[in-house]
mmCIF file of C-alpha atoms in Angstrom:
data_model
loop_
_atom_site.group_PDB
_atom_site.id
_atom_site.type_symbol
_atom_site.label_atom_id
_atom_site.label_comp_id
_atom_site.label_asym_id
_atom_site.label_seq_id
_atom_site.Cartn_x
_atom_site.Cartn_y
_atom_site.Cartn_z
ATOM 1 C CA UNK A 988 19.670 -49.427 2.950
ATOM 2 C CA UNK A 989 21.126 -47.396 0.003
ATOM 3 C CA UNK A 990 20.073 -45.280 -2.230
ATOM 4 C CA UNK A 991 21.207 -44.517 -4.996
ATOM 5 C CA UNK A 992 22.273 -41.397 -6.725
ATOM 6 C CA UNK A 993 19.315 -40.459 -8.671
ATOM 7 C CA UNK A 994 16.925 -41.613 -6.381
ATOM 8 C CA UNK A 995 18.664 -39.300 -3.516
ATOM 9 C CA UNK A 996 18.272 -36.138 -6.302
ATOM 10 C CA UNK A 997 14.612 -36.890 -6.472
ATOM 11 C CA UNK A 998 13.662 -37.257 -3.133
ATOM 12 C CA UNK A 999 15.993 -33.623 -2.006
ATOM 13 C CA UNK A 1000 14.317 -32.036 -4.849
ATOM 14 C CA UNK A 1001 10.770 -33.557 -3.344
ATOM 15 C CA UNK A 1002 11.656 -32.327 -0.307
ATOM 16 C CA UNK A 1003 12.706 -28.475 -1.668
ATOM 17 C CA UNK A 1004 9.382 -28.215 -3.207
ATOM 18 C CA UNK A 1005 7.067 -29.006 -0.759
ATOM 19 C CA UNK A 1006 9.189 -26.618 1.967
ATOM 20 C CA UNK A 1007 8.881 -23.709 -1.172
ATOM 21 C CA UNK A 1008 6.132 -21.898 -0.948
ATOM 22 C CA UNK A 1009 4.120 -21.777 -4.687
ATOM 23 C CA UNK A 1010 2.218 -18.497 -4.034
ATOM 24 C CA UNK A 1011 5.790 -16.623 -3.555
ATOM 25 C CA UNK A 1012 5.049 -12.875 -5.089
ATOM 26 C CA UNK A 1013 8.717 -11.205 -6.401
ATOM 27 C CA UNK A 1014 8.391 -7.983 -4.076
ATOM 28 C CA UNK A 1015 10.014 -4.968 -4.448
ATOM 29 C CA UNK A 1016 11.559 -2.984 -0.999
ATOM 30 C CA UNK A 1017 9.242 -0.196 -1.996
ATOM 31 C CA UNK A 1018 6.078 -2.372 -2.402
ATOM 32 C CA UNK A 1019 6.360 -3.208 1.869
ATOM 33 C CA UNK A 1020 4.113 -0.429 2.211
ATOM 34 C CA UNK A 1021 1.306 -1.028 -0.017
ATOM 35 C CA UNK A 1022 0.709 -0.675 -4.010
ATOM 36 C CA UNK A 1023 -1.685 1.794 -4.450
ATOM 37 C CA UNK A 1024 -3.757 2.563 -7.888
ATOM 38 C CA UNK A 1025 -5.978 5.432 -8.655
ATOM 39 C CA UNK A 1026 -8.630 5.441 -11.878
ATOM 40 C CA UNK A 1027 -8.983 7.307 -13.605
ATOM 41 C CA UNK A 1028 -5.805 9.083 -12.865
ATOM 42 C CA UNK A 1029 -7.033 12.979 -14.204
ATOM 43 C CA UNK A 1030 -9.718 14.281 -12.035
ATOM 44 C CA UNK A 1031 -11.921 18.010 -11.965
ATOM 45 C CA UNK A 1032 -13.593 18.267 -8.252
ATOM 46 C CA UNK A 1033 -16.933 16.492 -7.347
ATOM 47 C CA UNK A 1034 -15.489 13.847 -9.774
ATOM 48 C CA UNK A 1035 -15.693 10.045 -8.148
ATOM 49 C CA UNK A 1036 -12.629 7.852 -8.533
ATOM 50 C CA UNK A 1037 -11.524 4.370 -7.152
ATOM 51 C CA UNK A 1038 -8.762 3.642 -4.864
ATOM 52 C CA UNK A 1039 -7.242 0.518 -4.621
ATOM 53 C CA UNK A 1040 -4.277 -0.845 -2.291
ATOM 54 C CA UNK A 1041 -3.301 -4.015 -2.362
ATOM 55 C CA UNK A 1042 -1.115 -5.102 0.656
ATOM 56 C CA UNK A 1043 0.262 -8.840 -0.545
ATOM 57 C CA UNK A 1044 4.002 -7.786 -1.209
ATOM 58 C CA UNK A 1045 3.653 -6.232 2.222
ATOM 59 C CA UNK A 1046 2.647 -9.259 3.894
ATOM 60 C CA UNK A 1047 5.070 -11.330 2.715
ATOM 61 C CA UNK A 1048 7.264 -8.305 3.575
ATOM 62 C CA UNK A 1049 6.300 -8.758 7.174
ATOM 63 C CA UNK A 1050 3.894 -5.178 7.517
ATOM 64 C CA UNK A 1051 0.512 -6.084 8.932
ATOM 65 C CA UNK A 1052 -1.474 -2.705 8.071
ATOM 66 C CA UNK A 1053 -3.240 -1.949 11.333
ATOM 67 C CA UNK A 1054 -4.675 1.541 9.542
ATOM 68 C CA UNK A 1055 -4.546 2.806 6.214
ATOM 69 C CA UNK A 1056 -4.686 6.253 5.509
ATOM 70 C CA UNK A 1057 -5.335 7.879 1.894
ATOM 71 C CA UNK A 1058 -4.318 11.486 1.112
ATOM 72 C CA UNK A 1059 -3.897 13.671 -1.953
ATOM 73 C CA UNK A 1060 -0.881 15.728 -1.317
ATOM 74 C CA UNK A 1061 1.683 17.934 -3.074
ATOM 75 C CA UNK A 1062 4.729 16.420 -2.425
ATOM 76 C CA UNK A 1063 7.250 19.029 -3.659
ATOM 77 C CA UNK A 1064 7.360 22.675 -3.701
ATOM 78 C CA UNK A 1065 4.401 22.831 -1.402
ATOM 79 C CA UNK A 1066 4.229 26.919 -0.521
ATOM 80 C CA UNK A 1067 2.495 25.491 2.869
ATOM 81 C CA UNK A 1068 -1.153 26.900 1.424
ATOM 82 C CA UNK A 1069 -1.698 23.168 0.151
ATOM 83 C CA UNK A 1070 -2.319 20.878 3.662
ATOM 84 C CA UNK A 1071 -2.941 17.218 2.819
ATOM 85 C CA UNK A 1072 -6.161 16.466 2.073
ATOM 86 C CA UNK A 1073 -7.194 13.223 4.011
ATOM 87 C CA UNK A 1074 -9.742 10.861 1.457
ATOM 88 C CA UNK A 1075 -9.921 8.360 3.587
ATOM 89 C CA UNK A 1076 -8.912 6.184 6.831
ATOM 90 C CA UNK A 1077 -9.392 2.724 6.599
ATOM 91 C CA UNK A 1078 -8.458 -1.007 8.432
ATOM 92 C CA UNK A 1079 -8.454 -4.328 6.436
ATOM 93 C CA UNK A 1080 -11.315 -6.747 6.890
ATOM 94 C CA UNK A 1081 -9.432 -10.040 7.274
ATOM 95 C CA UNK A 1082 -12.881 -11.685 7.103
ATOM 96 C CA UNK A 1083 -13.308 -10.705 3.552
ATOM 97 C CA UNK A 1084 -12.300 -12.957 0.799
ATOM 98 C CA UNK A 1085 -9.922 -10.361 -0.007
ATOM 99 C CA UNK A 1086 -8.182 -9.823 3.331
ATOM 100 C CA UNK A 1087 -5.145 -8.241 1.302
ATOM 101 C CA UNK A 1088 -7.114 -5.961 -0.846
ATOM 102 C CA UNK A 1089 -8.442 -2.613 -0.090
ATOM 103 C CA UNK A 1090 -10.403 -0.673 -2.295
ATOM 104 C CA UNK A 1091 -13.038 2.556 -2.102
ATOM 105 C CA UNK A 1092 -14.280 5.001 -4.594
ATOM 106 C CA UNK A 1093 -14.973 8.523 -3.516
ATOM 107 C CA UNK A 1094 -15.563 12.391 -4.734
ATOM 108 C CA UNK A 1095 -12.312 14.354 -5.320
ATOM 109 C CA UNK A 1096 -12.912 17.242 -2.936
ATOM 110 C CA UNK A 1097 -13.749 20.722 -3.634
ATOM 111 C CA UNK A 1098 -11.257 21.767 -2.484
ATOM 112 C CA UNK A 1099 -8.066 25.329 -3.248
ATOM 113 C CA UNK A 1100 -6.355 23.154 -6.181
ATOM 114 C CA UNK A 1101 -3.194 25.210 -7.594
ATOM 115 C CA UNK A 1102 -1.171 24.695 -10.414
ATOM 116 C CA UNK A 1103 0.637 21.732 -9.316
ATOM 117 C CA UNK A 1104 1.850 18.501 -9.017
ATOM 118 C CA UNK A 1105 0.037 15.870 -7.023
ATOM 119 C CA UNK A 1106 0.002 12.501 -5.453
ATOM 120 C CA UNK A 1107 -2.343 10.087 -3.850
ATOM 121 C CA UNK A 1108 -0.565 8.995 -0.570
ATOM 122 C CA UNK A 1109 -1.165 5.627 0.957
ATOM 123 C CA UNK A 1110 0.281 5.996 4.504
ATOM 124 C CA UNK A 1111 0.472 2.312 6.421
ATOM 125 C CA UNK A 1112 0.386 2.280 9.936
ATOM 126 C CA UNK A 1113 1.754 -1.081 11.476
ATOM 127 C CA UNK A 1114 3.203 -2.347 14.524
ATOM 128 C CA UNK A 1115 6.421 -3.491 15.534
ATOM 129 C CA UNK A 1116 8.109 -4.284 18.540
ATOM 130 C CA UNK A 1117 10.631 -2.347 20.540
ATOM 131 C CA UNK A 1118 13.779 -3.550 21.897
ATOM 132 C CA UNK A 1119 12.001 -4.647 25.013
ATOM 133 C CA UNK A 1120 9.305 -6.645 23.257
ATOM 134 C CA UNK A 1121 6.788 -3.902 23.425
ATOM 135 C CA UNK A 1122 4.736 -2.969 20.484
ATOM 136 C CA UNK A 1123 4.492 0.280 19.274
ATOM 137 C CA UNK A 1124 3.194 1.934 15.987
ATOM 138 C CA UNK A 1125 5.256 2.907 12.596
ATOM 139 C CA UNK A 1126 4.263 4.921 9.585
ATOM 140 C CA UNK A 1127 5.737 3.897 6.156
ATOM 141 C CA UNK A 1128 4.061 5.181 2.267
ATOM 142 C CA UNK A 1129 3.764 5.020 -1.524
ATOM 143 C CA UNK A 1130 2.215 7.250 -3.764
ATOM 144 C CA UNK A 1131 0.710 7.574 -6.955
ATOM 145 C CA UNK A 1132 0.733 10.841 -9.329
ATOM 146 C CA UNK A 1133 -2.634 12.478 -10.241
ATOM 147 C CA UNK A 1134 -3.644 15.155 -12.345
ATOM 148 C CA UNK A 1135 -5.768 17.727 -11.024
ATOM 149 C CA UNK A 1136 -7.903 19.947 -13.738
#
């Protein structure tokens, strides 16, 4: 049997498109940790704001967030009289209908507060395995910038 030339196109390009996945996200290197948002993005203390991470890119990237760890941090500069302040430690619930999603609103600490620059860090612990097959835990992060009154 022969085909001929148009009707071979169509069924490779039939073929192509069912073995392509549709829900394909474009994802950035950076985004294999996590995309983290923060609103609103200027906070006072005792102030409540909502965190949200959303871990598809990072799926697709291969990073299956065993914990997920939210800090506000100064990231540069830091005169070592400004620790990490931890907001939150969290897992994914894969039985939600949002397995990729993560999301929490809390009180910004009172906490020392200088005059400085600061971030919301999502840290994203995940395993991979060593060179003998053995898991073992990683840390990778993104961070947001927030203003502090």
């Amino acid at each position: 049997m022969q085909l001929s030339f148009s009707t071979a196109i169509a069924t490779l390009a039939a073929v192509f498109a069912v073995a392509t996945p549709a829900t394909a996200l474009f994802c950035a290197e950076a985004e294999r940790f996590g995309v983290v948002t923060v609103s609103p993005t200027t906070l006072s203390p005792g102030e409540t704001f909502t965190v949200t991470a959303n871990f598809s890119c990072a799926a697709q990237l291969g990073v299956n967030p065993e914990y997920i760890d939210y800090y506000i941090e100064v990231p540069v500069n830091n005169n070592g009289f400004e620790p990490p302040i931890l907001l939150a430690r969290r897992t994914l619930d894969p039985s939600s209908a949002t397995p990729l999603l993560d999301s929490f609103t809390t009180q910004l600490p009172y906490a020392n507060y200088f005059n400085s620059s600061y971030v919301v860090i999502l840290d994203t612990t995940y395993p991979v395995n060593g060179t003998n097959g053995s898991p073992y835990s990683v840390v990778g992060g993104v961070e947001i910038p927030i203003t502090i009154l």
